[in-house]
PDB file of C-alpha atoms in Angstrom:
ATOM      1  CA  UNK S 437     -27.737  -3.154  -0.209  1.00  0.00           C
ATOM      2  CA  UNK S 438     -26.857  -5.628   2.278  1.00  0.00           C
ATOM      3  CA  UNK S 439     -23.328  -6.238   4.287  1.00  0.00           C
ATOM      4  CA  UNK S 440     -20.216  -5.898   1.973  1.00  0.00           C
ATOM      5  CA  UNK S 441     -16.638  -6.406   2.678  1.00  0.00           C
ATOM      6  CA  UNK S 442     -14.054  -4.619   0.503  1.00  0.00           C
ATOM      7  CA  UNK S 443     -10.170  -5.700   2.439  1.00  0.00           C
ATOM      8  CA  UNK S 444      -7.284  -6.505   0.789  1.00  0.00           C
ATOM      9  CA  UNK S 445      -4.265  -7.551   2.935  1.00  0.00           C
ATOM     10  CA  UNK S 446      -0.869  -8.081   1.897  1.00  0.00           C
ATOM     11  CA  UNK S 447       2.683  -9.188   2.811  1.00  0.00           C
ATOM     12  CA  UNK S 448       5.371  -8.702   0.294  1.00  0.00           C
ATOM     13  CA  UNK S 449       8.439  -6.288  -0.958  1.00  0.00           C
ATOM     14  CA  UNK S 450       8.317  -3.361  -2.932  1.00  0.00           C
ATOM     15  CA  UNK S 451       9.652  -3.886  -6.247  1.00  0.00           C
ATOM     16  CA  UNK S 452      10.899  -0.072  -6.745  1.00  0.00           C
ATOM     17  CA  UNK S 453      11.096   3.110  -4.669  1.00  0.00           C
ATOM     18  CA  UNK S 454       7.449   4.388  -4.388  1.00  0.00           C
ATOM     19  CA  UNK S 455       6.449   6.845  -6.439  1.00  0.00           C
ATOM     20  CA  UNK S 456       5.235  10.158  -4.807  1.00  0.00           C
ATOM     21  CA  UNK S 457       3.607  13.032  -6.589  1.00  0.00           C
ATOM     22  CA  UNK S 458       1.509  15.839  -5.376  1.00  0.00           C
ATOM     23  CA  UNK S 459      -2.177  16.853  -6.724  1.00  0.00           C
ATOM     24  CA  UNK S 460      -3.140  20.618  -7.069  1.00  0.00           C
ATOM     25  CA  UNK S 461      -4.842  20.434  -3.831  1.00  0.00           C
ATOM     26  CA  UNK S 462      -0.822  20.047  -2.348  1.00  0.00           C
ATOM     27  CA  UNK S 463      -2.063  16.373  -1.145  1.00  0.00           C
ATOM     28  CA  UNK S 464       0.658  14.149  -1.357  1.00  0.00           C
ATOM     29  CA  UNK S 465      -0.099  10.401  -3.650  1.00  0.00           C
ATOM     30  CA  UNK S 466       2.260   7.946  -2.899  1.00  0.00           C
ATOM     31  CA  UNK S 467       2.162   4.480  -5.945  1.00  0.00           C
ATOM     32  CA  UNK S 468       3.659   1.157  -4.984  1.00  0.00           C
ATOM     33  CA  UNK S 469       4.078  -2.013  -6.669  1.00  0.00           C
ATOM     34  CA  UNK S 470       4.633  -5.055  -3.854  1.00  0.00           C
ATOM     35  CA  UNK S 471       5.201  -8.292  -5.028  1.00  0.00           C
ATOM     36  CA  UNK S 472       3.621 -11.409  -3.060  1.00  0.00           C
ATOM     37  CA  UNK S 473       5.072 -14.474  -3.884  1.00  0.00           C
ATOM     38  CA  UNK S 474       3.485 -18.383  -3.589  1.00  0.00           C
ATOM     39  CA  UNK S 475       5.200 -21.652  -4.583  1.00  0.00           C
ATOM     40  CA  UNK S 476       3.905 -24.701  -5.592  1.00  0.00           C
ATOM     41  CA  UNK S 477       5.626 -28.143  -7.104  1.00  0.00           C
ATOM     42  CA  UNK S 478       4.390 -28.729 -10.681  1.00  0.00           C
ATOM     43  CA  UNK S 479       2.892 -32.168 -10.877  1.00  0.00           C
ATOM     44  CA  UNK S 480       4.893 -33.253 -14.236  1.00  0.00           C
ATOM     45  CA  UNK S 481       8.153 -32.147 -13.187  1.00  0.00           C
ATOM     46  CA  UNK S 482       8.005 -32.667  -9.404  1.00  0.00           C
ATOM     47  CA  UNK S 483      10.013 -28.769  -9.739  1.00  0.00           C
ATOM     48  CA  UNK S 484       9.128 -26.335  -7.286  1.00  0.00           C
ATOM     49  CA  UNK S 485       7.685 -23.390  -8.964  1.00  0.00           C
ATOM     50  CA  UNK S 486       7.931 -19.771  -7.531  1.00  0.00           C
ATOM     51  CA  UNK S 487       5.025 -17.547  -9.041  1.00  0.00           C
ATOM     52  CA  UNK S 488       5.066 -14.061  -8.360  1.00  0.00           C
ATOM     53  CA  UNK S 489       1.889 -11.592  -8.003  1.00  0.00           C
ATOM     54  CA  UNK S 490       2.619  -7.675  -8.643  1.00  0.00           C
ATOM     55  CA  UNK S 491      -0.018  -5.438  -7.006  1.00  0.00           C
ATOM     56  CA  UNK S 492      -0.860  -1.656  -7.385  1.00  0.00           C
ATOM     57  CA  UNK S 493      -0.943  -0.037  -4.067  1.00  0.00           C
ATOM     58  CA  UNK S 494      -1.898   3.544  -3.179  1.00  0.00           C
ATOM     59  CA  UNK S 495      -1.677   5.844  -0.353  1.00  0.00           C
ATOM     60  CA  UNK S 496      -2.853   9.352  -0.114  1.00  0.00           C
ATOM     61  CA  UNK S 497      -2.081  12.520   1.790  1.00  0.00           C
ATOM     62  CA  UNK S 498       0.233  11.674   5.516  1.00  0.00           C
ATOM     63  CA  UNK S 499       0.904   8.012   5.183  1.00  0.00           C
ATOM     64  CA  UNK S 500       2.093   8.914   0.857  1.00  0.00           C
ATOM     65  CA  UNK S 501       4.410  11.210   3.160  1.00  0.00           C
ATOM     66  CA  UNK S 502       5.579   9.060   5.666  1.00  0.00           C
ATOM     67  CA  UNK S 503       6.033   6.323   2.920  1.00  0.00           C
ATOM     68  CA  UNK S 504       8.049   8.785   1.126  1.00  0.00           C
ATOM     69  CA  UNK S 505      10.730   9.085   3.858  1.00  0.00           C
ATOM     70  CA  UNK S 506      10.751   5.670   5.178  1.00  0.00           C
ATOM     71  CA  UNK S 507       9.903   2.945   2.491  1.00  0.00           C
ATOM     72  CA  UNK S 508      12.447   1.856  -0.330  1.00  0.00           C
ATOM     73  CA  UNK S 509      12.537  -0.864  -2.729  1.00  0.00           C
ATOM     74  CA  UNK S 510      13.460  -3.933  -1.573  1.00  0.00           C
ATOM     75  CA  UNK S 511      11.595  -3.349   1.599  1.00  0.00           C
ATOM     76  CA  UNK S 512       9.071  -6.169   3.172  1.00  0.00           C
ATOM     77  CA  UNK S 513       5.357  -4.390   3.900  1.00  0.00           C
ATOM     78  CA  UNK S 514       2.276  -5.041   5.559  1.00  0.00           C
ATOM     79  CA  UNK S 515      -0.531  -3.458   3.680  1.00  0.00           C
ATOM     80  CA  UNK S 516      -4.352  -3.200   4.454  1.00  0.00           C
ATOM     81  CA  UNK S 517      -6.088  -1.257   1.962  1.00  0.00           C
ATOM     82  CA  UNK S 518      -9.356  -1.977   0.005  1.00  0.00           C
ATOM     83  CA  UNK S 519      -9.933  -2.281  -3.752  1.00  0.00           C
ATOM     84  CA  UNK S 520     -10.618   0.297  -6.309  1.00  0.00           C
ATOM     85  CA  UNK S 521     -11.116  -0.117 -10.063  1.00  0.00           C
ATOM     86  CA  UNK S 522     -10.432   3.778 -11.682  1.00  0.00           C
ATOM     87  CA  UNK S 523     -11.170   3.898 -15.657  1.00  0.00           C
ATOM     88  CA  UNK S 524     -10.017   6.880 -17.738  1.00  0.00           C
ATOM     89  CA  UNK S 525     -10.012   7.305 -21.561  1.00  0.00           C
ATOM     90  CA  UNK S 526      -6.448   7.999 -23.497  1.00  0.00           C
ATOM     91  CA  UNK S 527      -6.638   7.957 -27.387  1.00  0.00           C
ATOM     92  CA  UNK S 528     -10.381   7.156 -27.399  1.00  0.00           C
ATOM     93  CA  UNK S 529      -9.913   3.950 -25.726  1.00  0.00           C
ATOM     94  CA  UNK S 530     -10.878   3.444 -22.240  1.00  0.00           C
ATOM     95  CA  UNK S 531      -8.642   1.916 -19.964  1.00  0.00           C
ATOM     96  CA  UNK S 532      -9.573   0.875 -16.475  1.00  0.00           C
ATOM     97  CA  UNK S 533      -6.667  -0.378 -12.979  1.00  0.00           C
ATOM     98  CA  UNK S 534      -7.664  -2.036 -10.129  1.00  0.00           C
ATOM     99  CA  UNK S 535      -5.443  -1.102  -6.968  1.00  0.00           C
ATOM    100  CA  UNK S 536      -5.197  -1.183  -3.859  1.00  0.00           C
ATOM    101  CA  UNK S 537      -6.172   2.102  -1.420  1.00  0.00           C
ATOM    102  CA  UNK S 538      -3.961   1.278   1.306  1.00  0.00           C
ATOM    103  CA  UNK S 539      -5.215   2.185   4.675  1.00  0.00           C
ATOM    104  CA  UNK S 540      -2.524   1.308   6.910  1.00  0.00           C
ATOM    105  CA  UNK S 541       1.409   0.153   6.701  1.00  0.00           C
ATOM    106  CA  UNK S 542       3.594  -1.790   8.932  1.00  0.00           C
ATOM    107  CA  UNK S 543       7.158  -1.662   7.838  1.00  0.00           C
ATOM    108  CA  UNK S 544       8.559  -5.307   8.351  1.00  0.00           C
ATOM    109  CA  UNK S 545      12.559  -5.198   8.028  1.00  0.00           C
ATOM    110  CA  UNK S 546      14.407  -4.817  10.935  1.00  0.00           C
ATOM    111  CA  UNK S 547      15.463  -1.306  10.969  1.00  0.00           C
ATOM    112  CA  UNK S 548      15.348   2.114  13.187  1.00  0.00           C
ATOM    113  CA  UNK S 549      12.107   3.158  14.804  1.00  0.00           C
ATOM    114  CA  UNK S 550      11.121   6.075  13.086  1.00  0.00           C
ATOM    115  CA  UNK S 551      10.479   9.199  15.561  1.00  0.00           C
ATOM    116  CA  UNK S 552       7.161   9.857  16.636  1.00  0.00           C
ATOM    117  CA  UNK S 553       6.364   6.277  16.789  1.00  0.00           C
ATOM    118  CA  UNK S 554       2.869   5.401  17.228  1.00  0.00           C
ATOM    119  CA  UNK S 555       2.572   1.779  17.158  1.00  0.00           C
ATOM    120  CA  UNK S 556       4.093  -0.496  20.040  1.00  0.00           C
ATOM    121  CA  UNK S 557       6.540  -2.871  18.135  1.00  0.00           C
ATOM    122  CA  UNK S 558       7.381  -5.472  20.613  1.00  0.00           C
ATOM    123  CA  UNK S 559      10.184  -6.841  18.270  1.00  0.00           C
ATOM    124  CA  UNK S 560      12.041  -3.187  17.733  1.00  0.00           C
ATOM    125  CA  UNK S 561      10.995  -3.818  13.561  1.00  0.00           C
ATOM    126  CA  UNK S 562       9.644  -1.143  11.542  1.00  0.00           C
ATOM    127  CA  UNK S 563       6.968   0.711  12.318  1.00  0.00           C
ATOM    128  CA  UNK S 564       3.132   0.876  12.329  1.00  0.00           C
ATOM    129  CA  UNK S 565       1.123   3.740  10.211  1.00  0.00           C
ATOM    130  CA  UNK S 566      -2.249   4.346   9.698  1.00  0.00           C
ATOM    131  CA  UNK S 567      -4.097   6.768   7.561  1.00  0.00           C
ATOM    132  CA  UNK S 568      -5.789  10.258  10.273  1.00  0.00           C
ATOM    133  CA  UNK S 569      -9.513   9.068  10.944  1.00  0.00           C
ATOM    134  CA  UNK S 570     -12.036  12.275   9.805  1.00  0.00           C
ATOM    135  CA  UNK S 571     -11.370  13.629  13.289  1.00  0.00           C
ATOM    136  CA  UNK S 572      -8.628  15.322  14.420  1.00  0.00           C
ATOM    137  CA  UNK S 573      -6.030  13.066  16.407  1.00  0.00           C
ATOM    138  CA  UNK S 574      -2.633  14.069  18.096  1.00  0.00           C
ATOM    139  CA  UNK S 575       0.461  14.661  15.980  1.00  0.00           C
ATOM    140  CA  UNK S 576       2.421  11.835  17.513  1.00  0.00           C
ATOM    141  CA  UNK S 577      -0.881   9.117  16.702  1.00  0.00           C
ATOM    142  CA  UNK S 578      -0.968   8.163  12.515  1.00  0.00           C
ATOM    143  CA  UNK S 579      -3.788   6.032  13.572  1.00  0.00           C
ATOM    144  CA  UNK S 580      -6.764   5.765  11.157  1.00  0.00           C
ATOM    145  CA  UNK S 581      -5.035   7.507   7.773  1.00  0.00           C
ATOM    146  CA  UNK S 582      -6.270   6.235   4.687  1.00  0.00           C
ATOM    147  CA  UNK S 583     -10.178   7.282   4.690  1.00  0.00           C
ATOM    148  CA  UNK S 584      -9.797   8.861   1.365  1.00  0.00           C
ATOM    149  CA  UNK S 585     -12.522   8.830  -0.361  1.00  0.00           C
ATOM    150  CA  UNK S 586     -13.023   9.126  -4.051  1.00  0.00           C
TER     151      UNK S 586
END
């Protein structure tokens, strides 16, 4: 197969607190829904129209964790992450989601660094998290997190 790009980037707010649950393997899975908004003036009317996109985001493992004790609702994300459809069957019927695997966070609002800071954050806002690359990195880096595969 030849050269494929699979990137999804987002700004937006979470719409509720994430949601953080922990396979048998002890691995923690973090869920978010982050709404991006656009606006656009309707051509009849000459309103402004606000139209607002929910997306599935999901984070696995040290960034579900750090997500856990630092992101709320309400809060403004960046999110890098790639796409992945899942299907499963419930009462014969298959169902299939597409969501995003997010790869790396940067917290937006204006609020305390978080210790063990990894990122610079020239501005003193949130703070900059990245899923562990395959290799083992120091405990203060989060760079890389997010190379689950499944």
């Amino acid at each position: 197969m030849g050269r494929s790009v699979n990137k999804v980037t987002l700004i937006g707010k979470l719409g509720r607190d994430p949601d953080i649950r922990y396979m048998p393997n002890g691995n923690a899975v973090a869920n978010l829904t982050i709404a991006t908004a656009e606006s656009y003036t309707d051509r009849q009317t000459g309103q402004k129209v606000d139209q607002t996109e929910w997306h599935r985001v999901v984070a696995y493992e040290r960034l579900a964790e750090i997500i856990q004790q630092y992101v709320k609702k309400g809060a403004q994300v960046y999110v890098e992450g790639r796409l992945k459809t899942r299907e499963w069957e419930k009462d014969g019927i298959k169902r299939y989601t597409t969501e995003i695997v997010c790869t790396e966070l940067l917290m937006l609002d204006s609020r305390p660094q978080p210790p063990m800071q990894p990122a610079q954050n020239t501005a003193g806002q949130g703070g900059h998290y990245q899923q562990p690359a395959p290799t083992p990195e120091p405990a203060a880096h989060f760079g890389g997190y997010g190379q689950h595969r499944r």
